[in-house]
Amino acid sequence: IKSMPRHLLVQIMESATGKKVGNLSNDEMIKEIGQYKQQALTEGLKSLPYKELLNVITKLTQMNDELFMEFSKNSLIEPLTRLGKNEIAEHMQVIDKDLIIKLMDELPNNMLAMVNTMIDQDKLTEVLQKYHADLLSSLAE
């Protein structure tokens, strides 16, 4: 919050309290925001533009990765639906393969269907022929 531009601090405060901020300095606004009850702070944060809210969430979770446990599965997956297939596949390369398999087990059917459409059928065939010929032969029986 300390790194936020003034207009976003004003937006949080005005949404949380319903009052105009006036001539408070950034430091005064940050101090006041720090004293808000959770519900008021949540209302203020929800008023931020989507990208700004994602930046806040990203910074908070970088500071404390256990905060991810506070989010529902859908709220974590929903931003992925805004990405194109290529962007999703590109970002998946940095994730451990075992973790990807566990993640796929958790995907709802509509997301699993989306992942399925991203698979290059020719590449899949090539990999199966090269590394899993036994699987292909058992399927042919």
JSON list of C-alpha atoms in Angstrom, two decimals:
[
{"chain": "A", "resi": 1, "resn": "ILE", "atom": "CA", "xyz": [0.00, 0.00, 0.00]},
{"chain": "A", "resi": 2, "resn": "LYS", "atom": "CA", "xyz": [2.93, 2.32, 0.69]},
{"chain": "A", "resi": 3, "resn": "SER", "atom": "CA", "xyz": [3.96, 2.12, -2.96]},
{"chain": "A", "resi": 4, "resn": "MET", "atom": "CA", "xyz": [0.50, 2.95, -4.32]},
{"chain": "A", "resi": 5, "resn": "PRO", "atom": "CA", "xyz": [-0.08, 6.21, -6.15]},
{"chain": "A", "resi": 6, "resn": "ARG", "atom": "CA", "xyz": [-2.10, 8.85, -4.34]},
{"chain": "A", "resi": 7, "resn": "HIS", "atom": "CA", "xyz": [-5.23, 8.49, -6.49]},
{"chain": "A", "resi": 8, "resn": "LEU", "atom": "CA", "xyz": [-5.53, 4.79, -5.55]},
{"chain": "A", "resi": 9, "resn": "LEU", "atom": "CA", "xyz": [-5.12, 5.53, -1.85]},
{"chain": "A", "resi": 10, "resn": "VAL", "atom": "CA", "xyz": [-7.85, 8.16, -2.18]},
{"chain": "A", "resi": 11, "resn": "GLN", "atom": "CA", "xyz": [-10.08, 5.65, -3.97]},
{"chain": "A", "resi": 12, "resn": "ILE", "atom": "CA", "xyz": [-9.59, 3.04, -1.22]},
{"chain": "A", "resi": 13, "resn": "MET", "atom": "CA", "xyz": [-10.33, 5.53, 1.55]},
{"chain": "A", "resi": 14, "resn": "GLU", "atom": "CA", "xyz": [-13.36, 7.08, -0.10]},
{"chain": "A", "resi": 15, "resn": "SER", "atom": "CA", "xyz": [-14.85, 3.67, -0.94]},
{"chain": "A", "resi": 16, "resn": "ALA", "atom": "CA", "xyz": [-14.19, 2.37, 2.56]},
{"chain": "A", "resi": 17, "resn": "THR", "atom": "CA", "xyz": [-15.57, 5.38, 4.43]},
{"chain": "A", "resi": 18, "resn": "GLY", "atom": "CA", "xyz": [-17.91, 7.08, 1.97]},
{"chain": "A", "resi": 19, "resn": "LYS", "atom": "CA", "xyz": [-16.23, 10.40, 2.82]},
{"chain": "A", "resi": 20, "resn": "LYS", "atom": "CA", "xyz": [-13.95, 12.70, 0.84]},
{"chain": "A", "resi": 21, "resn": "VAL", "atom": "CA", "xyz": [-10.29, 12.44, 1.80]},
{"chain": "A", "resi": 22, "resn": "GLY", "atom": "CA", "xyz": [-9.45, 16.12, 1.86]},
{"chain": "A", "resi": 23, "resn": "ASN", "atom": "CA", "xyz": [-5.84, 17.26, 2.18]},
{"chain": "A", "resi": 24, "resn": "LEU", "atom": "CA", "xyz": [-4.32, 14.22, 3.88]},
{"chain": "A", "resi": 25, "resn": "SER", "atom": "CA", "xyz": [-0.77, 13.33, 2.90]},
{"chain": "A", "resi": 26, "resn": "ASN", "atom": "CA", "xyz": [0.05, 9.87, 1.56]},
{"chain": "A", "resi": 27, "resn": "ASP", "atom": "CA", "xyz": [1.58, 8.91, 4.92]},
{"chain": "A", "resi": 28, "resn": "GLU", "atom": "CA", "xyz": [-1.55, 10.06, 6.76]},
{"chain": "A", "resi": 29, "resn": "MET", "atom": "CA", "xyz": [-3.76, 8.08, 4.38]},
{"chain": "A", "resi": 30, "resn": "ILE", "atom": "CA", "xyz": [-1.63, 4.95, 4.79]},
{"chain": "A", "resi": 31, "resn": "LYS", "atom": "CA", "xyz": [-1.78, 5.30, 8.57]},
{"chain": "A", "resi": 32, "resn": "GLU", "atom": "CA", "xyz": [-5.57, 5.70, 8.48]},
{"chain": "A", "resi": 33, "resn": "ILE", "atom": "CA", "xyz": [-6.04, 2.79, 6.06]},
{"chain": "A", "resi": 34, "resn": "GLY", "atom": "CA", "xyz": [-3.95, 0.65, 8.43]},
{"chain": "A", "resi": 35, "resn": "GLN", "atom": "CA", "xyz": [-6.53, 1.28, 11.17]},
{"chain": "A", "resi": 36, "resn": "TYR", "atom": "CA", "xyz": [-9.54, 0.17, 9.11]},
{"chain": "A", "resi": 37, "resn": "LYS", "atom": "CA", "xyz": [-11.46, -2.89, 10.13]},
{"chain": "A", "resi": 38, "resn": "GLN", "atom": "CA", "xyz": [-11.17, -5.79, 7.72]},
{"chain": "A", "resi": 39, "resn": "GLN", "atom": "CA", "xyz": [-14.58, -5.23, 6.13]},
{"chain": "A", "resi": 40, "resn": "ALA", "atom": "CA", "xyz": [-13.91, -1.54, 5.40]},
{"chain": "A", "resi": 41, "resn": "LEU", "atom": "CA", "xyz": [-10.48, -2.33, 3.97]},
{"chain": "A", "resi": 42, "resn": "THR", "atom": "CA", "xyz": [-11.98, -5.07, 1.80]},
{"chain": "A", "resi": 43, "resn": "GLU", "atom": "CA", "xyz": [-14.59, -2.66, 0.44]},
{"chain": "A", "resi": 44, "resn": "GLY", "atom": "CA", "xyz": [-11.90, -0.11, -0.32]},
{"chain": "A", "resi": 45, "resn": "LEU", "atom": "CA", "xyz": [-9.70, -2.64, -2.11]},
{"chain": "A", "resi": 46, "resn": "LYS", "atom": "CA", "xyz": [-12.64, -4.00, -4.12]},
{"chain": "A", "resi": 47, "resn": "SER", "atom": "CA", "xyz": [-13.15, -0.53, -5.57]},
{"chain": "A", "resi": 48, "resn": "LEU", "atom": "CA", "xyz": [-9.73, -0.60, -7.25]},
{"chain": "A", "resi": 49, "resn": "PRO", "atom": "CA", "xyz": [-9.47, -1.22, -10.99]},
{"chain": "A", "resi": 50, "resn": "TYR", "atom": "CA", "xyz": [-8.93, -4.92, -11.73]},
{"chain": "A", "resi": 51, "resn": "LYS", "atom": "CA", "xyz": [-5.24, -4.59, -12.71]},
{"chain": "A", "resi": 52, "resn": "GLU", "atom": "CA", "xyz": [-4.44, -2.52, -9.63]},
{"chain": "A", "resi": 53, "resn": "LEU", "atom": "CA", "xyz": [-6.18, -5.02, -7.37]},
{"chain": "A", "resi": 54, "resn": "LEU", "atom": "CA", "xyz": [-4.16, -7.83, -8.96]},
{"chain": "A", "resi": 55, "resn": "ASN", "atom": "CA", "xyz": [-0.97, -5.85, -8.29]},
{"chain": "A", "resi": 56, "resn": "VAL", "atom": "CA", "xyz": [-1.92, -5.49, -4.61]},
{"chain": "A", "resi": 57, "resn": "ILE", "atom": "CA", "xyz": [-2.75, -9.19, -4.34]},
{"chain": "A", "resi": 58, "resn": "THR", "atom": "CA", "xyz": [0.49, -10.14, -6.10]},
{"chain": "A", "resi": 59, "resn": "LYS", "atom": "CA", "xyz": [2.59, -8.02, -3.73]},
{"chain": "A", "resi": 60, "resn": "LEU", "atom": "CA", "xyz": [0.79, -9.37, -0.66]},
{"chain": "A", "resi": 61, "resn": "THR", "atom": "CA", "xyz": [1.18, -12.99, -1.73]},
{"chain": "A", "resi": 62, "resn": "GLN", "atom": "CA", "xyz": [4.85, -12.43, -2.56]},
{"chain": "A", "resi": 63, "resn": "MET", "atom": "CA", "xyz": [5.34, -11.21, 1.00]},
{"chain": "A", "resi": 64, "resn": "ASN", "atom": "CA", "xyz": [3.37, -14.13, 2.47]},
{"chain": "A", "resi": 65, "resn": "ASP", "atom": "CA", "xyz": [2.59, -17.05, 0.15]},
{"chain": "A", "resi": 66, "resn": "GLU", "atom": "CA", "xyz": [0.26, -18.62, 2.73]},
{"chain": "A", "resi": 67, "resn": "LEU", "atom": "CA", "xyz": [-2.26, -15.92, 1.79]},
{"chain": "A", "resi": 68, "resn": "PHE", "atom": "CA", "xyz": [-3.05, -18.04, -1.29]},
{"chain": "A", "resi": 69, "resn": "MET", "atom": "CA", "xyz": [-4.90, -20.38, 1.07]},
{"chain": "A", "resi": 70, "resn": "GLU", "atom": "CA", "xyz": [-7.42, -17.60, 1.76]},
{"chain": "A", "resi": 71, "resn": "PHE", "atom": "CA", "xyz": [-8.63, -17.57, -1.85]},
{"chain": "A", "resi": 72, "resn": "SER", "atom": "CA", "xyz": [-11.24, -19.88, -3.35]},
{"chain": "A", "resi": 73, "resn": "LYS", "atom": "CA", "xyz": [-10.12, -22.14, -6.19]},
{"chain": "A", "resi": 74, "resn": "ASN", "atom": "CA", "xyz": [-12.32, -20.25, -8.62]},
{"chain": "A", "resi": 75, "resn": "SER", "atom": "CA", "xyz": [-10.84, -16.88, -7.69]},
{"chain": "A", "resi": 76, "resn": "LEU", "atom": "CA", "xyz": [-7.34, -18.23, -8.37]},
{"chain": "A", "resi": 77, "resn": "ILE", "atom": "CA", "xyz": [-8.29, -19.87, -11.66]},
{"chain": "A", "resi": 78, "resn": "GLU", "atom": "CA", "xyz": [-10.56, -17.11, -13.04]},
{"chain": "A", "resi": 79, "resn": "PRO", "atom": "CA", "xyz": [-7.71, -14.77, -14.08]},
{"chain": "A", "resi": 80, "resn": "LEU", "atom": "CA", "xyz": [-6.30, -17.60, -16.21]},
{"chain": "A", "resi": 81, "resn": "THR", "atom": "CA", "xyz": [-9.49, -17.64, -18.25]},
{"chain": "A", "resi": 82, "resn": "ARG", "atom": "CA", "xyz": [-8.62, -14.10, -19.39]},
{"chain": "A", "resi": 83, "resn": "LEU", "atom": "CA", "xyz": [-5.34, -15.26, -20.91]},
{"chain": "A", "resi": 84, "resn": "GLY", "atom": "CA", "xyz": [-4.92, -16.69, -24.38]},
{"chain": "A", "resi": 85, "resn": "LYS", "atom": "CA", "xyz": [-3.88, -20.30, -24.91]},
{"chain": "A", "resi": 86, "resn": "ASN", "atom": "CA", "xyz": [-0.33, -19.36, -25.81]},
{"chain": "A", "resi": 87, "resn": "GLU", "atom": "CA", "xyz": [0.11, -17.20, -22.71]},
{"chain": "A", "resi": 88, "resn": "ILE", "atom": "CA", "xyz": [-1.15, -19.96, -20.42]},
{"chain": "A", "resi": 89, "resn": "ALA", "atom": "CA", "xyz": [1.06, -22.61, -22.01]},
{"chain": "A", "resi": 90, "resn": "GLU", "atom": "CA", "xyz": [4.05, -20.28, -21.87]},
{"chain": "A", "resi": 91, "resn": "HIS", "atom": "CA", "xyz": [3.60, -19.62, -18.14]},
{"chain": "A", "resi": 92, "resn": "MET", "atom": "CA", "xyz": [3.09, -23.31, -17.34]},
{"chain": "A", "resi": 93, "resn": "GLN", "atom": "CA", "xyz": [6.70, -24.04, -18.35]},
{"chain": "A", "resi": 94, "resn": "VAL", "atom": "CA", "xyz": [8.02, -22.67, -15.06]},
{"chain": "A", "resi": 95, "resn": "ILE", "atom": "CA", "xyz": [5.81, -24.94, -12.93]},
{"chain": "A", "resi": 96, "resn": "ASP", "atom": "CA", "xyz": [7.08, -28.31, -11.71]},
{"chain": "A", "resi": 97, "resn": "LYS", "atom": "CA", "xyz": [5.50, -31.13, -13.77]},
{"chain": "A", "resi": 98, "resn": "ASP", "atom": "CA", "xyz": [4.27, -33.00, -10.66]},
{"chain": "A", "resi": 99, "resn": "LEU", "atom": "CA", "xyz": [2.53, -29.85, -9.49]},
{"chain": "A", "resi": 100, "resn": "ILE", "atom": "CA", "xyz": [0.87, -29.44, -12.90]},
{"chain": "A", "resi": 101, "resn": "ILE", "atom": "CA", "xyz": [-0.53, -32.98, -12.65]},
{"chain": "A", "resi": 102, "resn": "LYS", "atom": "CA", "xyz": [-1.90, -32.28, -9.16]},
{"chain": "A", "resi": 103, "resn": "LEU", "atom": "CA", "xyz": [-3.37, -29.01, -10.42]},
{"chain": "A", "resi": 104, "resn": "MET", "atom": "CA", "xyz": [-5.10, -30.79, -13.30]},
{"chain": "A", "resi": 105, "resn": "ASP", "atom": "CA", "xyz": [-6.76, -33.13, -10.80]},
{"chain": "A", "resi": 106, "resn": "GLU", "atom": "CA", "xyz": [-8.26, -30.06, -9.10]},
{"chain": "A", "resi": 107, "resn": "LEU", "atom": "CA", "xyz": [-9.54, -28.35, -12.23]},
{"chain": "A", "resi": 108, "resn": "PRO", "atom": "CA", "xyz": [-13.30, -28.10, -12.70]},
{"chain": "A", "resi": 109, "resn": "ASN", "atom": "CA", "xyz": [-14.62, -29.76, -15.86]},
{"chain": "A", "resi": 110, "resn": "ASN", "atom": "CA", "xyz": [-14.98, -26.51, -17.80]},
{"chain": "A", "resi": 111, "resn": "MET", "atom": "CA", "xyz": [-11.33, -25.62, -17.14]},
{"chain": "A", "resi": 112, "resn": "LEU", "atom": "CA", "xyz": [-10.19, -29.15, -17.97]},
{"chain": "A", "resi": 113, "resn": "ALA", "atom": "CA", "xyz": [-12.00, -28.82, -21.29]},
{"chain": "A", "resi": 114, "resn": "MET", "atom": "CA", "xyz": [-10.13, -25.55, -21.91]},
{"chain": "A", "resi": 115, "resn": "VAL", "atom": "CA", "xyz": [-6.79, -27.21, -21.15]},
{"chain": "A", "resi": 116, "resn": "ASN", "atom": "CA", "xyz": [-7.72, -30.05, -23.50]},
{"chain": "A", "resi": 117, "resn": "THR", "atom": "CA", "xyz": [-8.21, -27.60, -26.38]},
{"chain": "A", "resi": 118, "resn": "MET", "atom": "CA", "xyz": [-4.65, -26.34, -25.85]},
{"chain": "A", "resi": 119, "resn": "ILE", "atom": "CA", "xyz": [-3.05, -29.70, -26.56]},
{"chain": "A", "resi": 120, "resn": "ASP", "atom": "CA", "xyz": [-1.41, -29.88, -29.95]},
{"chain": "A", "resi": 121, "resn": "GLN", "atom": "CA", "xyz": [-2.70, -33.22, -31.26]},
{"chain": "A", "resi": 122, "resn": "ASP", "atom": "CA", "xyz": [0.28, -33.75, -33.58]},
{"chain": "A", "resi": 123, "resn": "LYS", "atom": "CA", "xyz": [2.74, -33.12, -30.75]},
{"chain": "A", "resi": 124, "resn": "LEU", "atom": "CA", "xyz": [0.81, -35.48, -28.46]},
{"chain": "A", "resi": 125, "resn": "THR", "atom": "CA", "xyz": [0.91, -38.20, -31.12]},
{"chain": "A", "resi": 126, "resn": "GLU", "atom": "CA", "xyz": [4.64, -37.68, -31.59]},
{"chain": "A", "resi": 127, "resn": "VAL", "atom": "CA", "xyz": [5.34, -37.92, -27.84]},
{"chain": "A", "resi": 128, "resn": "LEU", "atom": "CA", "xyz": [3.17, -41.02, -27.46]},
{"chain": "A", "resi": 129, "resn": "GLN", "atom": "CA", "xyz": [4.87, -42.76, -30.40]},
{"chain": "A", "resi": 130, "resn": "LYS", "atom": "CA", "xyz": [8.35, -41.86, -29.20]},
{"chain": "A", "resi": 131, "resn": "TYR", "atom": "CA", "xyz": [8.04, -42.49, -25.45]},
{"chain": "A", "resi": 132, "resn": "HIS", "atom": "CA", "xyz": [4.89, -44.51, -24.87]},
{"chain": "A", "resi": 133, "resn": "ALA", "atom": "CA", "xyz": [4.54, -46.94, -27.77]},
{"chain": "A", "resi": 134, "resn": "ASP", "atom": "CA", "xyz": [3.46, -49.62, -25.27]},
{"chain": "A", "resi": 135, "resn": "LEU", "atom": "CA", "xyz": [0.49, -47.50, -24.26]},
{"chain": "A", "resi": 136, "resn": "LEU", "atom": "CA", "xyz": [-0.53, -47.01, -27.88]},
{"chain": "A", "resi": 137, "resn": "SER", "atom": "CA", "xyz": [-0.28, -50.74, -28.61]},
{"chain": "A", "resi": 138, "resn": "SER", "atom": "CA", "xyz": [-2.39, -51.58, -25.54]},
{"chain": "A", "resi": 139, "resn": "LEU", "atom": "CA", "xyz": [-5.05, -49.13, -26.72]},
{"chain": "A", "resi": 140, "resn": "ALA", "atom": "CA", "xyz": [-5.08, -50.73, -30.18]},
{"chain": "A", "resi": 141, "resn": "GLU", "atom": "CA", "xyz": [-5.89, -54.20, -28.76]}
]
